[in-house]
Tab-separated table of C-alpha atoms in Angstrom:
chain	number	residue	atom	x	y	z
A	26	ASP	CA	-53.807	-51.373	19.717
A	27	GLN	CA	-51.919	-50.127	16.507
A	28	GLN	CA	-52.008	-46.758	16.319
A	29	VAL	CA	-50.419	-46.275	13.156
A	30	LYS	CA	-51.170	-48.386	10.163
A	31	GLN	CA	-50.181	-49.391	6.778
A	32	ASN	CA	-52.729	-51.440	5.376
A	33	SER	CA	-50.896	-52.404	1.847
A	34	PRO	CA	-48.181	-55.257	2.841
A	35	SER	CA	-46.747	-54.438	-0.550
A	36	LEU	CA	-46.916	-52.579	-3.590
A	37	SER	CA	-45.483	-53.238	-7.259
A	38	VAL	CA	-45.025	-50.293	-9.551
A	39	GLN	CA	-43.213	-49.574	-12.976
A	40	GLU	CA	-40.053	-47.610	-13.329
A	41	GLY	CA	-40.869	-44.132	-14.238
A	42	ARG	CA	-44.635	-44.157	-13.025
A	43	ILE	CA	-45.910	-42.607	-9.536
A	44	SER	CA	-45.655	-44.705	-6.474
A	45	ILE	CA	-48.088	-44.149	-3.736
A	46	LEU	CA	-47.779	-45.380	-0.235
A	47	ASN	CA	-50.502	-45.062	2.282
A	48	CYS	CA	-50.652	-44.705	6.022
A	49	ASP	CA	-53.664	-44.180	8.747
A	50	TYR	CA	-53.525	-43.374	12.233
A	51	THR	CA	-56.015	-43.360	14.967
A	52	ASN	CA	-54.462	-40.886	17.636
A	53	SER	CA	-55.782	-37.610	17.142
A	54	MET	CA	-52.805	-36.420	19.486
A	55	PHE	CA	-50.017	-36.851	16.771
A	56	ASP	CA	-48.413	-33.791	15.503
A	57	TYR	CA	-45.510	-34.981	13.358
A	58	PHE	CA	-44.930	-37.722	10.856
A	59	LEU	CA	-42.145	-39.092	9.158
A	60	TRP	CA	-41.364	-41.606	6.217
A	61	TYR	CA	-38.499	-44.094	6.414
A	62	LYS	CA	-37.061	-46.258	3.614
A	63	LYS	CA	-35.160	-49.578	4.738
A	64	TYR	CA	-32.966	-51.640	2.894
A	65	PRO	CA	-32.211	-55.432	3.512
A	66	ALA	CA	-29.501	-55.700	6.392
A	67	GLU	CA	-29.814	-52.009	7.061
A	68	GLY	CA	-31.304	-49.517	9.372
A	69	PRO	CA	-34.424	-47.547	8.609
A	70	THR	CA	-33.234	-44.009	6.905
A	71	PHE	CA	-35.271	-40.875	7.430
A	72	LEU	CA	-36.950	-39.666	3.946
A	73	ILE	CA	-39.206	-37.048	4.548
A	74	SER	CA	-41.580	-35.483	7.212
A	75	ILE	CA	-44.392	-33.286	7.594
A	76	SER	CA	-45.531	-31.248	10.514
A	77	SER	CA	-49.346	-31.214	11.318
A	78	ILE	CA	-49.591	-27.328	10.719
A	79	LYS	CA	-49.012	-28.250	6.790
A	80	ASP	CA	-50.749	-30.845	4.346
A	81	LYS	CA	-48.154	-31.263	1.876
A	82	ASN	CA	-44.138	-31.331	1.803
A	83	GLU	CA	-42.173	-31.764	-1.232
A	84	ASP	CA	-38.373	-33.211	-1.205
A	85	GLY	CA	-37.276	-33.948	-4.874
A	86	ARG	CA	-39.078	-37.090	-6.158
A	87	PHE	CA	-40.776	-37.396	-2.865
A	88	THR	CA	-43.767	-35.433	-1.369
A	89	VAL	CA	-45.775	-36.177	1.749
A	90	PHE	CA	-49.462	-35.213	1.869
A	91	LEU	CA	-51.404	-35.065	5.252
A	92	ASN	CA	-55.387	-35.297	5.900
A	93	LYS	CA	-55.887	-34.471	9.486
A	94	SER	CA	-59.594	-35.156	9.044
A	95	ALA	CA	-59.263	-38.290	7.722
A	96	LYS	CA	-56.284	-39.053	9.974
A	97	HIS	CA	-54.347	-40.431	6.659
A	98	LEU	CA	-51.244	-39.747	5.142
A	99	SER	CA	-49.399	-40.527	1.986
A	100	LEU	CA	-46.126	-40.742	0.292
A	101	HIS	CA	-45.859	-39.966	-3.485
A	102	ILE	CA	-42.714	-41.027	-5.435
A	103	VAL	CA	-42.279	-39.711	-9.070
A	104	PRO	CA	-40.880	-40.824	-11.156
A	105	SER	CA	-40.183	-44.076	-9.390
A	106	GLN	CA	-36.913	-45.749	-9.813
A	107	PRO	CA	-35.515	-49.286	-9.310
A	108	GLY	CA	-33.464	-47.839	-6.629
A	109	ASP	CA	-36.613	-46.980	-4.536
A	110	SER	CA	-37.252	-50.876	-3.882
A	111	ALA	CA	-37.461	-50.816	-0.166
A	112	VAL	CA	-39.746	-51.569	2.812
A	113	TYR	CA	-41.162	-48.095	3.541
A	114	PHE	CA	-42.137	-47.410	6.996
A	115	CYS	CA	-44.472	-44.343	8.305
A	116	ALA	CA	-44.084	-42.888	11.521
A	117	ALA	CA	-45.930	-40.644	13.985
A	118	SER	CA	-44.827	-38.425	16.891
A	119	ARG	CA	-46.817	-36.401	19.831
A	120	GLY	CA	-45.158	-33.465	20.986
A	121	GLY	CA	-45.730	-33.438	24.464
A	122	GLY	CA	-45.080	-35.022	27.909
A	123	THR	CA	-43.402	-38.431	28.411
A	124	SER	CA	-44.205	-39.042	24.694
A	125	TYR	CA	-42.122	-36.200	23.476
A	126	GLY	CA	-39.382	-37.693	20.840
A	127	LYS	CA	-40.965	-40.908	20.899
A	128	LEU	CA	-42.163	-42.345	17.103
A	129	THR	CA	-44.828	-44.939	16.648
A	130	PHE	CA	-44.220	-47.046	13.527
A	131	GLY	CA	-46.364	-48.664	11.173
A	132	GLN	CA	-45.845	-52.239	10.020
A	133	GLY	CA	-44.421	-51.179	6.695
A	134	THR	CA	-45.097	-51.555	3.009
A	135	ILE	CA	-42.689	-53.399	0.581
A	136	LEU	CA	-42.359	-51.236	-2.652
A	137	THR	CA	-40.912	-53.042	-5.809
A	138	VAL	CA	-40.213	-51.124	-8.889
A	139	HIS	CA	-39.839	-53.041	-11.952
A	140	PRO	CA	-37.604	-51.733	-14.582
B	13	ASP	CA	-19.364	-37.603	9.501
B	14	ALA	CA	-20.178	-41.108	11.402
B	15	GLY	CA	-23.560	-42.157	11.797
B	16	VAL	CA	-25.133	-44.329	14.789
B	17	ILE	CA	-22.797	-47.292	15.256
B	18	GLN	CA	-23.747	-50.577	16.702
B	19	SER	CA	-21.887	-53.740	17.747
B	20	PRO	CA	-21.862	-56.431	17.092
B	21	ARG	CA	-23.500	-56.582	13.801
B	22	HIS	CA	-24.517	-60.175	14.377
B	23	GLU	CA	-24.584	-62.255	17.805
B	24	VAL	CA	-25.453	-65.838	18.058
B	25	THR	CA	-25.652	-67.309	21.627
B	26	GLU	CA	-27.287	-69.952	23.402
B	27	MET	CA	-30.228	-69.875	25.779
B	28	GLY	CA	-29.499	-68.475	29.200
B	29	GLN	CA	-26.108	-66.656	28.197
B	30	GLU	CA	-26.013	-62.882	28.694
B	31	VAL	CA	-25.927	-60.628	25.658
B	32	THR	CA	-24.906	-57.170	25.607
B	33	LEU	CA	-25.524	-54.827	22.315
B	34	ARG	CA	-23.637	-51.644	22.037
B	35	CYS	CA	-24.382	-48.306	20.329
B	36	LYS	CA	-22.713	-45.286	19.769
B	37	PRO	CA	-24.832	-42.208	18.714
B	38	ILE	CA	-24.366	-39.382	16.579
B	39	SER	CA	-22.069	-36.746	18.052
B	40	GLY	CA	-24.084	-33.816	19.432
B	41	HIS	CA	-27.421	-35.792	19.627
B	42	ASN	CA	-29.118	-35.591	22.823
B	43	SER	CA	-31.591	-38.423	22.690
B	44	LEU	CA	-31.063	-42.188	22.289
B	45	PHE	CA	-33.785	-44.853	21.218
B	46	TRP	CA	-33.476	-48.574	21.252
B	47	TYR	CA	-36.006	-50.389	18.951
B	48	ARG	CA	-36.340	-54.287	18.280
B	49	GLN	CA	-37.704	-55.523	15.094
B	50	THR	CA	-39.677	-58.835	14.724
B	51	MET	CA	-41.859	-60.066	11.815
B	52	MET	CA	-44.675	-60.468	14.538
B	53	ARG	CA	-44.452	-57.172	16.029
B	54	GLY	CA	-42.634	-55.065	13.688
B	55	LEU	CA	-40.294	-52.006	14.757
B	56	GLU	CA	-41.025	-51.406	18.735
B	57	LEU	CA	-39.623	-49.093	21.015
B	58	LEU	CA	-37.986	-50.665	23.979
B	59	ILE	CA	-36.583	-47.681	25.843
B	60	TYR	CA	-35.374	-44.207	25.126
B	61	PHE	CA	-33.033	-41.630	26.835
B	62	ASN	CA	-32.908	-38.050	27.008
B	63	ASN	CA	-29.474	-36.308	28.008
B	64	ASN	CA	-28.282	-39.819	29.096
B	65	VAL	CA	-31.367	-40.119	31.264
B	66	PRO	CA	-34.152	-42.942	30.747
B	67	ILE	CA	-37.165	-41.327	30.187
B	68	ASP	CA	-39.642	-44.028	28.978
B	69	ASP	CA	-38.824	-47.946	29.411
B	70	SER	CA	-42.536	-48.987	29.105
B	71	GLY	CA	-41.548	-50.990	26.004
B	72	MET	CA	-38.823	-52.956	27.903
B	73	PRO	CA	-40.447	-56.642	27.822
B	74	GLU	CA	-39.610	-57.653	31.043
B	75	ASP	CA	-36.684	-57.937	33.756
B	76	ARG	CA	-34.433	-59.340	31.857
B	77	PHE	CA	-33.655	-56.634	29.725
B	78	SER	CA	-31.684	-53.458	30.809
B	79	ALA	CA	-30.333	-50.663	29.338
B	80	LYS	CA	-27.989	-47.915	30.461
B	81	MET	CA	-26.363	-44.605	29.047
B	82	PRO	CA	-23.470	-43.995	31.296
B	83	ASN	CA	-22.361	-40.671	28.747
B	84	ALA	CA	-23.518	-38.946	26.015
B	85	SER	CA	-21.392	-41.189	23.490
B	86	PHE	CA	-22.358	-44.705	24.434
B	87	SER	CA	-25.031	-47.088	25.417
B	88	THR	CA	-25.665	-50.568	26.367
B	89	LEU	CA	-28.890	-53.034	26.304
B	90	LYS	CA	-28.262	-56.028	28.234
B	91	ILE	CA	-30.270	-59.430	28.136
B	92	GLN	CA	-29.689	-61.608	30.956
B	93	PRO	CA	-30.597	-64.777	30.690
B	94	SER	CA	-31.281	-64.618	26.945
B	95	GLU	CA	-34.032	-66.771	25.617
B	96	PRO	CA	-34.950	-67.844	22.005
B	97	ARG	CA	-38.008	-65.521	21.792
B	98	ASP	CA	-35.347	-62.668	22.294
B	99	SER	CA	-34.260	-63.613	18.669
B	100	ALA	CA	-34.811	-60.368	16.623
B	101	VAL	CA	-32.796	-57.443	14.961
B	102	TYR	CA	-31.937	-54.751	17.826
B	103	PHE	CA	-31.735	-51.138	16.296
B	104	CYS	CA	-30.109	-48.214	18.063
B	105	ALA	CA	-30.954	-44.621	16.841
B	106	SER	CA	-30.339	-41.178	17.841
B	107	SER	CA	-31.669	-37.659	17.664
B	108	LEU	CA	-31.263	-34.234	18.262
B	109	LEU	CA	-34.909	-33.038	19.669
B	110	LEU	CA	-35.959	-29.807	19.222
B	111	ALA	CA	-39.135	-27.960	19.202
B	112	GLY	CA	-41.187	-29.083	16.244
B	113	THR	CA	-38.614	-31.882	14.796
B	114	TYR	CA	-38.380	-35.278	15.805
B	115	GLU	CA	-36.136	-37.203	13.051
B	116	GLN	CA	-34.043	-40.163	14.317
B	117	TYR	CA	-31.080	-41.702	12.643
B	118	PHE	CA	-30.670	-45.386	12.774
B	119	GLY	CA	-27.792	-47.314	13.033
B	120	PRO	CA	-27.249	-50.794	11.036
B	121	GLY	CA	-28.685	-52.824	13.571
B	122	THR	CA	-27.704	-56.008	15.305
B	123	ARG	CA	-29.117	-59.258	14.528
B	124	LEU	CA	-29.657	-61.429	17.610
B	125	THR	CA	-29.943	-65.289	17.540
B	126	VAL	CA	-30.740	-67.268	20.442
B	127	THR	CA	-30.255	-71.141	20.194
């Protein structure tokens, strides 16, 4: 049972354009969502997060949107740069009980930004 | 400021041998997580500790796997005996879990190959 899904294994974008990465979740108890970026031979790096009490969070070129009714979140990168080429993972967390602090990850989307 | 440190970065061993992976979390963090990444299963949580106490080990695949956290600055993940299907990248992550924030910070990983 995959509770966090990234249905697009890969995405290719031209430099300067917008990259939109999508993520769907099934567990309505999730209340905190994160995006990570991963380069080859490195660990995932935290990028941006959003609490379920918000529907948008922005940090520089990166914006995360949360649609709770659709159980969907997206990461927008504007403008995209070749250095953004990496694997992007979305992750979700529940606030309470033994799940406190645990993250459930999606399978990842490979983003390639062409010069 | 040093991030999460893992050793060794690469480990090649023969089936049946004992393998010990090591992790030093970020100073001041109160939670530590061990993950395994494979092509088939993606990034999956094996076990996590809060204040050095194991909270959830439901992701540990079988009794061959064990993890310890003797103090706040050190953790080990041991596989005994190792099998070829244990080949994967193992990540350690740490976090300062506070109400409403769940960001985890990953180490560079240990690539384990069991022949």
